[in-house]
Amino acid sequence: MSLLEKIRVTQAFLESKGIEKPEFGLILGSGLGELAEEIEDAVVIDYADIPNWGQSTVVGHAGKLVYGKLSGRIVLALQGRFHFYEGNPLEVVTFPIRVMKALGCEGLIVTNAAGGISFGPGTLMLINDHINLTGQNPLIGENLDEFGARFPDMSHAYTPIYRETAHAVAQKLDVKLDEGVYIGVTGPSYETPAEIRAFKTLGADAVGMSTVPEVIVAAHSGLKVLGISAITNHAAGFQSELKHEEVVEVTNQIKENFKELVKAVLAKL
Ligand code: HPA
């Protein structure tokens, strides 16, 4: 089956479950999936039941698709995403974005846990641009002309008007929201201190193992994007050792602010 055929099959399956015309897609990163529990009139579908869908293997990723109303908007939320480091082809990693677009989404809110280069643990960082250091691109292969151009523009991948809205909402809520560049790597090993020094020189403010492939596919499809990184740890070299448990612990501390911010922004997009 071609990628386009797979998208259509999955779209038809989800529509048959009552998932119709979502306005916004939501990708909830490590430990941030709780927000989906606040979705009203929810239709919840296990990833395992969705044709052509990947499977979530990371702790803290529930592996459920949740559709319904949040802040008065119709959303389709992914509780858990697919990472390249799990062994998923990028077609699988970015497949949900294709399906969101096919179902009619106009915008995507993409979130992640990231290591801080310019910012410390506990920071919420609005992503204003990214550096793709994965050595991969999800658009390699035949172009899906129905979705977008062969050589899509990435100048405004993180939609300026969404960023302005997010800052205005954060200010109103009195939630501190920093802004910076996300550098995407494959993982799963964390970076070396020398890599982090290099990334700083390149202009990166935070580092993580997701988001970049999804945003490339979103930009290709003409989806507007809001990206938020929850900075869970100092990147390598700022401290003696990096532990996944610490990432989970800090995420737990910032998730309340994160949830309030995303809900309030959603109402205003
Ligand atoms: N590096 C890469 N990915 C991450 C990090 C990090 O320090 N923290 C959370 N995700």
PDB file of N, CA, C and O in Angstrom, residues 90-91 250:
ATOM      1  N   LEU A  90      10.807   7.044   9.678  1.00  0.00           N
ATOM      2  CA  LEU A  90      10.219   8.389   9.821  1.00  0.00           C
ATOM      3  C   LEU A  90       8.798   8.461   9.264  1.00  0.00           C
ATOM      4  O   LEU A  90       8.013   9.315   9.660  1.00  0.00           O
ATOM      5  N   GLU A  91       8.487   7.562   8.333  1.00  0.00           N
ATOM      6  CA  GLU A  91       7.104   7.520   7.817  1.00  0.00           C
ATOM      7  C   GLU A  91       6.126   7.200   8.952  1.00  0.00           C
ATOM      8  O   GLU A  91       5.020   7.738   9.003  1.00  0.00           O
ATOM      9  N   VAL A 250      11.274  16.301  36.847  1.00  0.00           N
ATOM     10  CA  VAL A 250      11.081  17.727  36.544  1.00  0.00           C
ATOM     11  C   VAL A 250       9.820  17.923  35.703  1.00  0.00           C
ATOM     12  O   VAL A 250       9.087  18.895  35.886  1.00  0.00           O
TER      13      VAL A 250
END
